[in-house]
XYZ file of C-alpha atoms in Angstrom:
702
model
C -36.127 -29.678 21.525
C -36.138 -31.874 18.487
C -37.814 -35.556 19.362
C -34.132 -37.509 18.181
C -32.674 -35.239 21.059
C -34.757 -35.325 23.558
C -34.967 -38.290 25.722
C -38.575 -37.944 27.344
C -39.519 -38.394 23.747
C -37.698 -41.283 22.716
C -38.531 -43.064 25.963
C -42.308 -42.275 25.556
C -42.443 -43.710 22.490
C -40.602 -46.761 23.128
C -43.438 -47.364 26.095
C -45.826 -46.717 23.475
C -44.777 -48.658 20.640
C -43.903 -51.702 23.583
C -47.172 -51.734 24.569
C -49.259 -51.500 21.514
C -47.193 -53.885 19.796
C -48.502 -55.965 22.409
C -51.829 -55.197 22.004
C -51.567 -56.232 18.595
C -50.205 -59.293 19.279
C -53.205 -60.318 21.695
C -55.448 -59.072 18.675
C -54.090 -60.871 16.245
C -52.221 -64.122 17.983
C -50.324 -64.796 15.537
C -47.510 -63.067 13.288
C -43.214 -62.590 14.316
C -43.585 -61.482 17.973
C -46.923 -63.187 18.523
C -47.752 -64.712 22.019
C -46.970 -67.920 21.067
C -43.161 -67.246 20.041
C -40.304 -66.906 21.627
C -39.502 -63.663 21.478
C -42.863 -62.189 22.230
C -42.809 -64.232 25.610
C -39.043 -62.482 26.786
C -41.271 -59.191 25.791
C -44.710 -60.146 27.488
C -41.692 -60.578 30.491
C -40.477 -57.375 30.323
C -42.738 -55.827 29.737
C -43.941 -54.530 33.774
C -39.953 -53.571 34.360
C -39.615 -51.805 31.471
C -43.158 -50.044 32.482
C -41.479 -49.463 36.173
C -37.959 -48.586 34.607
C -39.651 -46.124 31.932
C -42.048 -44.175 33.793
C -38.384 -43.931 36.722
C -36.349 -42.437 33.875
C -39.054 -40.309 32.620
C -39.042 -38.422 36.045
C -35.194 -38.381 36.113
C -35.129 -37.254 32.589
C -38.049 -34.670 33.188
C -36.316 -33.011 36.117
C -32.989 -32.989 33.870
C -34.342 -31.561 30.816
C -35.903 -28.847 32.886
C -32.244 -27.322 33.722
C -31.537 -27.844 30.544
C -28.710 -30.651 31.424
C -29.567 -32.767 28.420
C -28.669 -30.443 25.879
C -25.309 -30.119 27.407
C -24.421 -33.370 27.698
C -25.320 -34.642 24.428
C -23.544 -32.298 22.773
C -21.001 -33.351 20.849
C -22.352 -37.120 20.163
C -22.721 -37.965 16.424
C -25.356 -40.255 15.180
C -24.953 -44.016 16.920
C -27.229 -44.996 14.134
C -24.850 -44.314 11.952
C -21.765 -45.129 14.299
C -23.339 -48.466 14.279
C -23.669 -48.879 10.776
C -20.212 -47.580 10.324
C -18.514 -49.644 12.335
C -14.410 -51.035 11.472
C -12.599 -54.052 13.209
C -9.672 -54.788 13.215
C -6.158 -53.538 12.611
C -3.276 -55.525 13.722
C 0.016 -54.075 16.180
C 2.742 -55.454 15.415
C 5.342 -55.918 18.416
C 9.462 -55.503 16.914
C 12.593 -56.416 18.815
C 14.729 -52.794 19.553
C 16.379 -52.953 16.194
C 12.633 -52.381 14.591
C 13.471 -55.030 12.227
C 13.182 -58.163 14.047
C 8.918 -58.778 14.251
C 7.802 -59.926 16.911
C 4.722 -60.728 17.007
C 1.147 -59.508 15.563
C -1.693 -58.705 17.802
C -4.918 -58.791 17.015
C -7.485 -59.158 13.416
C -5.915 -62.809 12.551
C -8.575 -63.961 14.925
C -12.065 -62.501 14.442
C -14.827 -63.594 12.152
C -17.733 -61.274 12.210
C -21.107 -63.149 12.146
C -24.481 -62.178 11.046
C -27.467 -62.086 13.654
C -29.151 -64.835 12.379
C -26.045 -67.309 12.118
C -25.740 -67.022 16.012
C -27.457 -69.747 18.052
C -30.469 -68.521 20.656
C -29.070 -69.998 23.487
C -25.811 -68.170 23.023
C -28.206 -65.018 23.162
C -30.195 -66.024 26.044
C -26.624 -67.204 28.039
C -24.877 -63.706 27.041
C -28.610 -61.449 27.722
C -29.002 -63.942 31.130
C -25.662 -62.790 32.969
C -25.076 -59.632 30.859
C -28.340 -58.301 30.426
C -31.706 -59.469 31.888
C -34.022 -57.054 30.748
C -32.144 -56.786 27.228
C -35.332 -57.650 25.194
C -37.317 -54.501 27.021
C -35.256 -51.586 28.245
C -34.921 -48.866 26.119
C -31.024 -49.319 25.730
C -30.511 -48.981 30.188
C -31.819 -50.406 33.573
C -32.319 -48.227 35.868
C -33.810 -50.718 38.237
C -30.305 -52.121 37.794
C -28.354 -48.813 38.491
C -30.321 -48.049 41.483
C -29.870 -51.745 42.585
C -25.679 -51.707 41.833
C -25.943 -48.114 43.273
C -27.146 -49.135 47.143
C -25.152 -53.031 46.763
C -21.994 -49.910 46.116
C -22.968 -48.215 48.913
C -23.139 -51.333 51.456
C -19.307 -51.912 50.142
C -20.071 -54.441 47.340
C -19.515 -52.063 44.311
C -20.660 -54.084 40.508
C -21.341 -52.324 37.241
C -24.700 -52.120 36.238
C -24.643 -51.109 32.654
C -26.534 -53.065 29.435
C -25.593 -54.370 26.510
C -26.367 -51.771 24.549
C -24.029 -49.438 27.027
C -21.371 -51.757 26.448
C -21.225 -51.414 23.664
C -22.140 -47.256 23.601
C -18.720 -47.594 25.950
C -16.866 -49.356 23.669
C -17.586 -48.056 20.425
C -19.764 -44.968 19.868
C -18.206 -42.776 22.365
C -16.028 -40.195 21.091
C -12.448 -40.660 22.893
C -12.468 -37.326 24.421
C -15.524 -38.395 26.644
C -14.052 -42.464 27.195
C -10.672 -40.346 28.487
C -12.973 -37.652 30.504
C -14.676 -37.209 33.640
C -16.090 -40.832 34.014
C -19.516 -39.198 35.620
C -20.164 -37.386 32.810
C -19.135 -40.639 30.510
C -22.206 -42.683 32.447
C -24.028 -39.222 31.453
C -23.513 -39.453 28.112
C -23.378 -43.300 27.481
C -26.897 -43.670 28.789
C -28.189 -41.032 26.467
C -26.660 -42.117 23.504
C -27.997 -46.045 24.545
C -31.485 -44.777 24.190
C -30.922 -42.323 20.866
C -29.070 -45.756 19.865
C -31.941 -47.803 20.725
C -34.609 -45.185 19.652
C -32.956 -44.683 16.062
C -33.008 -48.750 14.849
C -35.754 -50.768 13.472
C -38.492 -50.608 16.864
C -38.183 -54.503 18.786
C -36.779 -57.050 18.149
C -35.260 -56.242 14.686
C -33.431 -53.342 16.779
C -32.326 -55.497 19.545
C -30.930 -58.169 17.049
C -28.942 -55.714 15.518
C -27.368 -54.668 18.994
C -26.712 -57.575 19.566
C -24.944 -58.487 16.829
C -22.475 -56.078 17.327
C -22.124 -56.513 20.783
C -21.038 -60.245 20.301
C -19.155 -59.768 17.113
C -17.020 -56.518 19.536
C -16.323 -58.616 22.364
C -13.217 -59.914 23.068
C -13.423 -63.374 24.368
C -9.190 -63.814 25.388
C -6.818 -65.851 23.512
C -6.552 -63.137 20.816
C -10.035 -63.561 19.531
C -12.904 -61.003 19.498
C -16.376 -62.014 18.694
C -17.841 -65.111 19.229
C -17.486 -66.587 15.799
C -13.369 -66.331 16.472
C -13.717 -67.590 20.201
C -15.263 -70.880 19.322
C -12.677 -71.835 16.771
C -9.934 -70.794 18.830
C -11.075 -72.545 22.371
C -12.941 -75.476 20.650
C -12.427 -75.622 16.672
C -16.050 -75.870 16.017
C -18.348 -73.181 13.605
C -20.819 -71.637 16.256
C -24.095 -74.004 15.461
C -21.826 -76.866 16.626
C -21.543 -75.339 20.164
C -23.082 -77.636 22.784
C -24.787 -75.191 25.515
C -21.729 -75.304 27.762
C -19.486 -74.314 25.776
C -22.207 -71.190 24.469
C -22.014 -70.738 28.234
C -18.575 -70.525 28.689
C -17.961 -67.651 25.836
C -21.148 -66.083 27.448
C -19.483 -65.900 30.465
C -15.455 -64.857 29.133
C -16.108 -61.243 28.220
C -16.061 -60.320 32.090
C -12.324 -60.779 32.600
C -11.278 -62.218 28.923
C -7.483 -61.675 30.562
C -8.189 -63.756 33.760
C -10.634 -66.209 32.221
C -8.798 -67.187 28.693
C -9.502 -70.755 28.705
C -5.592 -71.466 27.480
C -3.934 -69.822 30.198
C -6.835 -71.732 32.872
C -5.882 -75.059 31.398
C -3.945 -78.128 32.114
C -2.734 -80.112 29.547
C -3.817 -84.253 30.489
C -2.669 -87.539 28.742
C -4.968 -89.934 27.085
C -3.191 -92.657 27.440
C -0.714 -93.948 29.352
C 3.046 -91.497 30.275
C 6.277 -92.798 28.729
C 9.733 -93.850 30.758
C 10.556 -89.675 30.738
C 7.103 -88.699 32.058
C 6.232 -87.123 29.365
C 2.616 -87.331 27.249
C 3.733 -89.172 23.320
C 3.109 -86.378 20.940
C -0.894 -86.270 19.844
C -2.153 -88.256 22.678
C -2.612 -85.222 25.290
C -5.282 -82.670 24.940
C -6.374 -79.398 27.257
C -8.897 -79.684 29.846
C -9.272 -76.514 32.322
C -10.439 -77.522 35.628
C -13.938 -77.673 36.965
C -13.074 -75.228 40.525
C -11.054 -73.206 38.094
C -12.681 -69.407 38.415
C -14.153 -69.413 34.988
C -15.963 -72.848 35.303
C -17.587 -71.182 38.136
C -19.081 -68.746 36.058
C -20.061 -70.460 33.312
C -22.098 -72.448 35.656
C -23.281 -68.930 36.995
C -24.529 -68.428 33.421
C -26.152 -71.921 33.143
C -27.991 -70.846 36.370
C -29.175 -67.879 35.040
C -30.784 -68.921 32.333
C -32.884 -71.166 34.471
C -35.234 -68.223 34.619
C -33.629 -66.072 32.457
C -34.082 -67.703 28.745
C -36.036 -65.767 26.200
C -35.084 -67.412 23.125
C -34.747 -70.924 23.686
C -37.618 -71.571 26.850
C -39.319 -73.671 24.726
C -36.442 -75.650 22.512
C -33.894 -76.106 25.751
C -35.105 -77.456 29.218
C -33.886 -76.955 32.760
C -32.494 -80.736 32.810
C -30.265 -80.204 29.324
C -28.820 -76.567 31.368
C -28.069 -79.159 34.786
C -26.556 -81.284 32.335
C -24.068 -78.600 30.758
C -22.821 -77.344 34.312
C -21.493 -81.466 34.617
C -20.206 -81.107 31.198
C -16.033 -80.444 31.448
C -14.565 -78.300 29.784
C -12.101 -79.883 27.070
C -10.419 -77.108 24.584
C -8.894 -78.623 21.522
C -5.470 -78.610 20.027
C -3.538 -74.997 20.113
C -1.827 -73.836 17.168
C 0.915 -72.377 18.371
C 0.722 -68.857 18.378
C 3.098 -67.612 15.968
C 5.632 -65.319 17.728
C 8.859 -64.633 18.644
C 9.581 -64.676 23.008
C 5.785 -64.862 23.215
C 5.891 -64.294 27.138
C 7.973 -61.281 26.237
C 5.329 -60.368 23.931
C 2.794 -61.330 26.974
C 4.061 -58.366 29.050
C 4.699 -56.039 26.102
C 0.791 -56.299 25.461
C 0.084 -55.513 29.608
C 2.110 -52.456 29.246
C 0.898 -51.567 26.134
C -2.052 -52.228 27.675
C -1.364 -49.543 30.270
C -0.013 -46.788 28.225
C -3.393 -46.592 26.421
C -6.155 -47.567 28.818
C -4.591 -47.012 31.957
C -3.212 -49.580 34.254
C -6.147 -50.928 36.042
C -8.067 -52.199 32.115
C -4.262 -53.345 30.994
C -5.172 -56.870 30.301
C -8.939 -55.909 28.166
C -7.877 -52.625 26.414
C -9.130 -53.699 23.463
C -7.346 -50.850 21.546
C -3.700 -53.245 21.908
C -5.108 -55.555 19.460
C -7.143 -53.612 17.253
C -5.049 -50.244 16.932
C -2.557 -51.146 14.168
C 0.202 -49.817 16.657
C 3.746 -50.458 15.753
C 6.073 -51.035 19.119
C 9.545 -50.730 19.231
C 10.766 -53.331 22.172
C 13.925 -53.565 23.990
C 14.801 -56.782 23.577
C 17.668 -57.833 22.447
C 17.113 -61.016 19.584
C 20.020 -62.283 19.922
C 20.818 -62.480 23.731
C 17.415 -63.696 23.639
C 17.842 -66.697 21.033
C 20.945 -67.559 23.303
C 18.799 -67.775 26.466
C 15.737 -69.674 24.873
C 18.890 -71.742 23.738
C 20.754 -72.727 27.171
C 17.432 -73.181 29.094
C 15.850 -75.310 26.785
C 18.652 -77.055 26.745
C 19.187 -77.191 30.228
C 15.252 -77.888 31.710
C 13.856 -79.807 28.836
C 16.698 -81.896 26.740
C 17.539 -83.950 29.952
C 13.286 -84.963 29.950
C 13.844 -86.435 25.975
C 14.795 -89.456 24.793
C 16.688 -88.160 21.816
C 18.602 -85.981 24.789
C 21.621 -85.614 22.443
C 19.971 -85.161 19.254
C 18.685 -82.138 20.798
C 21.471 -80.722 22.087
C 23.646 -81.553 18.336
C 20.500 -79.615 17.135
C 20.930 -76.767 19.355
C 25.372 -76.983 19.118
C 25.864 -77.300 22.204
C 30.060 -77.699 22.969
C 31.011 -81.245 23.958
C 32.335 -79.379 27.160
C 28.454 -78.503 28.509
C 27.170 -81.818 27.459
C 28.257 -83.062 30.620
C 26.906 -81.543 33.065
C 23.723 -81.564 30.902
C 23.396 -84.906 30.628
C 24.398 -85.144 34.823
C 20.710 -83.483 34.955
C 18.650 -86.539 33.831
C 16.592 -87.692 36.138
C 16.577 -84.950 38.490
C 12.526 -83.808 38.287
C 13.919 -80.918 36.449
C 10.760 -79.978 34.754
C 11.447 -76.105 33.911
C 13.531 -73.192 33.786
C 12.953 -69.141 33.312
C 15.586 -66.330 33.085
C 15.947 -62.772 31.929
C 18.162 -60.142 31.624
C 18.224 -56.542 32.474
C 20.270 -53.209 31.728
C 20.862 -52.311 35.018
C 21.087 -48.837 33.799
C 18.618 -47.784 32.230
C 15.947 -51.141 33.599
C 15.266 -52.344 30.308
C 14.503 -55.706 29.704
C 16.722 -57.445 26.719
C 16.099 -60.836 27.219
C 13.225 -63.059 28.224
C 11.922 -66.457 28.348
C 9.179 -67.431 30.933
C 9.374 -71.045 30.619
C 11.622 -73.547 29.006
C 9.754 -73.319 25.859
C 6.072 -71.916 24.822
C 5.433 -74.894 22.334
C 7.076 -78.310 23.703
C 4.281 -80.517 25.391
C 4.860 -82.334 28.376
C 3.161 -83.091 31.653
C 1.310 -81.264 33.958
C 4.874 -80.841 35.814
C 5.624 -78.712 32.662
C 2.711 -75.601 31.402
C 4.752 -74.290 28.882
C 2.768 -71.147 28.190
C 2.579 -70.423 32.400
C 5.009 -67.020 32.364
C 7.281 -68.260 35.491
C 9.492 -65.784 35.236
C 6.429 -62.242 35.442
C 3.699 -64.271 37.354
C 5.189 -67.425 39.002
C 4.541 -67.000 42.538
C 8.583 -68.722 44.081
C 10.615 -68.971 46.753
C 14.331 -67.547 45.913
C 15.700 -69.042 48.563
C 19.930 -67.701 49.791
C 19.602 -65.591 46.596
C 17.437 -63.361 48.466
C 20.522 -62.760 51.122
C 22.390 -59.607 49.137
C 19.312 -57.984 49.237
C 18.630 -58.143 53.071
C 22.222 -57.586 53.978
C 22.432 -54.830 51.655
C 19.568 -53.017 53.891
C 21.761 -53.958 57.264
C 24.503 -52.242 55.611
C 22.941 -49.293 54.028
C 21.520 -47.958 57.489
C 24.542 -48.817 59.894
C 23.088 -51.546 61.189
C 25.598 -54.267 59.081
C 28.933 -53.851 58.114
C 31.158 -56.534 56.277
C 32.715 -57.106 59.314
C 29.765 -57.790 61.875
C 30.650 -61.247 63.793
C 27.761 -63.679 63.865
C 28.238 -67.369 65.616
C 27.040 -69.925 63.033
C 25.916 -72.461 66.050
C 22.573 -74.245 65.534
C 19.782 -72.358 67.462
C 16.544 -72.926 67.505
C 14.353 -69.609 66.469
C 11.258 -70.389 68.233
C 8.476 -73.242 67.321
C 11.832 -76.150 66.652
C 12.625 -73.836 63.628
C 16.853 -74.786 63.892
C 17.591 -74.207 60.642
C 21.634 -75.534 59.200
C 23.656 -75.695 55.841
C 23.079 -78.891 53.674
C 26.280 -80.283 54.841
C 24.823 -80.310 58.812
C 28.596 -78.395 59.870
C 28.662 -75.741 62.168
C 31.708 -72.762 61.442
C 31.421 -70.880 64.881
C 32.502 -67.475 64.600
C 32.489 -65.754 60.938
C 32.029 -62.228 59.674
C 29.563 -60.814 57.613
C 31.809 -61.169 54.092
C 31.902 -65.007 54.275
C 28.256 -65.627 55.400
C 27.349 -63.710 52.127
C 29.917 -65.264 50.378
C 29.096 -69.197 51.609
C 25.672 -68.695 51.930
C 25.317 -69.970 55.923
C 22.201 -69.565 56.978
C 22.135 -68.845 60.408
C 24.073 -66.012 59.947
C 21.419 -64.604 58.035
C 18.694 -64.813 60.411
C 20.344 -63.817 62.409
C 20.835 -60.738 60.322
C 17.226 -60.299 60.355
C 16.850 -59.908 63.909
C 18.976 -56.995 63.315
C 17.361 -55.209 61.057
C 13.802 -56.250 61.980
C 12.286 -58.704 60.698
C 8.982 -56.445 59.954
C 11.696 -53.591 58.803
C 13.310 -56.119 56.817
C 10.136 -57.093 54.690
C 9.051 -53.539 53.998
C 12.558 -52.739 52.755
C 13.029 -55.203 50.354
C 9.921 -53.722 48.599
C 12.059 -51.050 48.177
C 13.854 -52.949 45.373
C 10.407 -53.742 43.521
C 10.040 -56.725 45.193
C 6.090 -57.308 45.659
C 4.744 -60.560 47.636
C 1.182 -61.452 48.079
C -0.919 -60.164 49.836
C -1.006 -62.902 52.613
C 2.690 -62.082 53.319
C 3.588 -61.296 56.408
C 6.618 -60.759 58.331
C 8.474 -64.281 59.169
C 12.119 -65.983 60.707
C 12.892 -67.684 58.068
C 12.003 -65.094 54.736
C 16.161 -63.966 55.747
C 16.400 -67.042 53.919
C 13.985 -66.921 51.065
C 11.360 -68.526 52.103
C 8.820 -65.372 50.912
C 7.493 -66.153 47.254
C 8.075 -63.433 44.995
C 8.075 -63.174 41.026
C 12.077 -64.155 39.735
C 11.936 -60.800 37.585
C 11.598 -58.530 41.059
C 14.324 -60.557 41.955
C 16.068 -59.358 39.007
C 15.607 -55.591 39.811
C 16.610 -55.881 42.929
C 20.316 -57.194 41.905
C 19.822 -54.677 39.108
C 19.130 -52.140 42.023
C 22.940 -53.555 43.237
C 24.439 -53.166 40.583
C 23.244 -50.016 39.478
C 24.934 -48.348 42.820
C 21.974 -49.033 44.601
C 19.273 -47.233 41.913
C 16.106 -48.766 40.777
C 15.316 -48.006 37.792
C 11.714 -48.280 36.368
C 11.412 -52.036 34.719
C 11.235 -51.194 30.884
C 9.659 -53.343 27.881
C 8.757 -50.757 25.476
C 10.979 -48.261 23.442
C 8.544 -46.546 21.430
C 4.605 -46.582 20.428
C 3.323 -45.093 16.739
C -0.341 -45.897 15.534
C -1.745 -46.831 12.445
C -0.493 -43.695 10.922
C 3.070 -43.120 11.800
C 2.664 -40.916 14.575
C 4.257 -41.362 17.542
C 2.086 -42.030 20.921
C 4.680 -42.556 23.383
C 7.117 -41.258 24.884
C 5.594 -38.238 24.451
C 7.375 -35.817 22.641
C 10.251 -33.684 24.334
C 9.700 -36.553 27.464
C 12.742 -36.799 29.746
C 14.211 -40.272 29.617
C 13.229 -42.891 32.777
C 14.365 -41.616 36.244
C 15.547 -44.204 38.706
C 14.992 -44.443 42.331
C 17.544 -44.431 45.269
C 17.036 -46.956 47.193
C 20.737 -48.255 48.863
C 23.738 -45.927 48.989
C 25.829 -46.550 47.090
C 28.878 -47.172 49.492
C 26.399 -50.361 50.477
C 25.700 -51.758 46.794
C 29.867 -50.876 46.366
C 30.034 -53.410 49.528
C 27.717 -56.039 48.436
C 29.202 -56.129 44.826
C 32.275 -56.656 45.856
C 31.561 -59.582 48.654
C 29.259 -61.230 45.813
C 32.419 -60.360 42.974
C 34.491 -62.922 45.603
C 32.201 -66.104 44.452
C 33.789 -65.747 41.330
C 37.352 -65.905 42.274
C 38.660 -69.203 42.654
C 40.866 -68.288 45.026
C 37.771 -66.373 47.235
C 35.311 -68.915 46.609
C 36.907 -73.098 45.468
C 33.448 -73.659 44.952
C 31.525 -71.709 42.628
C 34.581 -70.142 41.232
C 34.743 -72.559 38.863
C 31.930 -71.080 36.701
C 33.972 -67.479 36.818
C 32.752 -65.800 33.451
C 36.486 -65.682 31.446
C 36.803 -64.262 28.315
C 39.446 -65.716 25.865
C 41.926 -66.370 28.764
C 40.694 -63.220 30.972
C 38.731 -63.760 33.752
C 36.006 -60.439 33.535
C 34.379 -59.313 36.799
C 31.073 -60.537 38.117
C 28.688 -60.899 41.253
C 27.241 -63.903 41.677
C 24.794 -65.636 43.904
C 22.517 -68.650 44.229
C 19.482 -69.616 45.354
C 18.228 -73.626 46.775
C 14.833 -74.611 48.525
C 15.222 -77.146 50.737
C 13.310 -79.834 48.717
C 14.849 -78.304 45.951
C 11.828 -77.001 44.879
C 13.385 -73.870 43.867
C 16.732 -73.284 42.673
C 17.791 -69.712 41.449
C 21.021 -67.720 40.203
C 21.540 -64.640 39.909
C 24.241 -62.385 38.859
C 25.597 -59.757 37.096
C 28.639 -58.175 35.448
C 30.972 -55.351 35.898
C 29.684 -52.299 34.029
C 31.699 -51.683 30.602
C 33.598 -48.422 30.226
C 31.310 -46.838 27.856
C 28.626 -45.223 29.527
C 25.904 -46.168 27.019
C 26.447 -50.161 26.510
C 24.668 -51.901 28.703
C 25.349 -53.476 32.235
C 24.154 -57.605 32.081
C 22.425 -58.691 34.976
C 20.863 -62.259 35.041
C 18.618 -63.788 36.824
C 17.230 -67.909 36.264
C 15.143 -70.238 37.921
């Protein structure tokens, strides 16, 4: 077997080279890597562990080679050194609206600045190795001791990885696609083999390790569309690498574990450096973003710094323990963020996640590098005209009343005079944000998606513009959940539209005695009237008829997700369980679609950089829905809700009827309000158009 294909020879040579170099350094006492230098100290510390790891590997590989398995697993693997030298980076992925003509966003590429190793601060390298690969400077490309330790932890129920930096780089860029997408155990073996070969074939010692570290730090995704440490430094802190503080370097080292969840911008809160104005807003240019000290990413940064106390190699003589401990207390203040020039930005983030699931599988959706670097062309479901209309009205209602120049904003938005009255009435009502979505009930396609009142507007802590309330926020639906609950009871035969309830003050236990906002009791009422006028006591009694636990379980069939701690409670029938508003939109779409839940769809098609269609697969059938309730139950609930937009049936909400000229359009409608008015919701849908290919519009607003 040629030496470059034989791991036994590889490890032997690495061990011999390392020991020989150490002996030369002892004799010479100077030169690069001499005992007095920072790197040599790292090697000196690492050699005993490296020696043990190497000996362990010799036994393992000897056994593997004895049965001829190594040749099998190494078959088809390209020269890793050549692959490393030929690495290419980033092609932008472009997101379009449903016509394929309106560009919504470009992902990736814009935020990468490849830097050579000599421009990467040693402290940043030490921070990275301390948290990701403590034996980096000494190992043979993988860490057998770490693998054994991780395996024992996994057996104890505390599963964790044990990949070295070299293995991570190999897995990301130096293995063929069929290996990455194949059997995970074979992939791990090939990953280790390729890591050993890469370590062997690069220049020995520090120079080879520097080449690996350079590629690794330029390759990594750091969140906020930033690839590589140089881009991340500019993106988050507005600085070149050599101007970063020790704490900032440590937080960059902490990000690659979960760059989407740890994204500093998403975890930041806006703080004002001066007093807020009379509207409670921060004057323009006087705010800055601060990541709370108790956030998960700051906790991980401090874990990196703690690890550096005992594991730093390059900066052992230049960075003191006191400096490291001081860095743990440094606040995380971000540079002003230039707004991403995206249209429908919250929608784009949702598309990015769904695209990641298509390309890399659901578990790795948010960390799928191919999304930002693969040069894909993505045609989405978004109707740009509908999106603009939705954005306009959400901003007008939620942000304009909080501004000094309200009238000027409404004029700019071309809000009709007749609507300005109710908007001005929202002034001083503590409305800081809003969100809205539109779905086609027939297809499950999202036509408009507004995650907050503005993605770029500044404001106070109560308004976080980049936070996606619609798809990420947990909010109480209030009475907007009642149609779903009643639909379940009607579908199962537990209830009918004529079921009689007594609307009287009732103690449901633990002094829970809900009433209406007007404090009135209405005595005997039918289900139809109870739902049309959103009476609370009948809704709770209906929950008892259905069964509280059963009711909660059945609402999940409508696509509603709850937080993990969700347990059945009596008050859930009036909307106290928190959920994502976008899920409730899907539940209303189910009723509108005759009881059939369509899978939520944001992407129509994906092609790669060469124009080849990637998704949907050739010959794939249209998405199929899931029957949740009978069409009869859906019809009855729809008929009840339709009355809410008829003045003769419901004089309160009928004033908000949908009209097309002088003609009223049939529409079903329901509102929801929490007891403290923290959450106010409205969900509804229009009657299906005669054209079977035209969308049936379902709208949800928080």
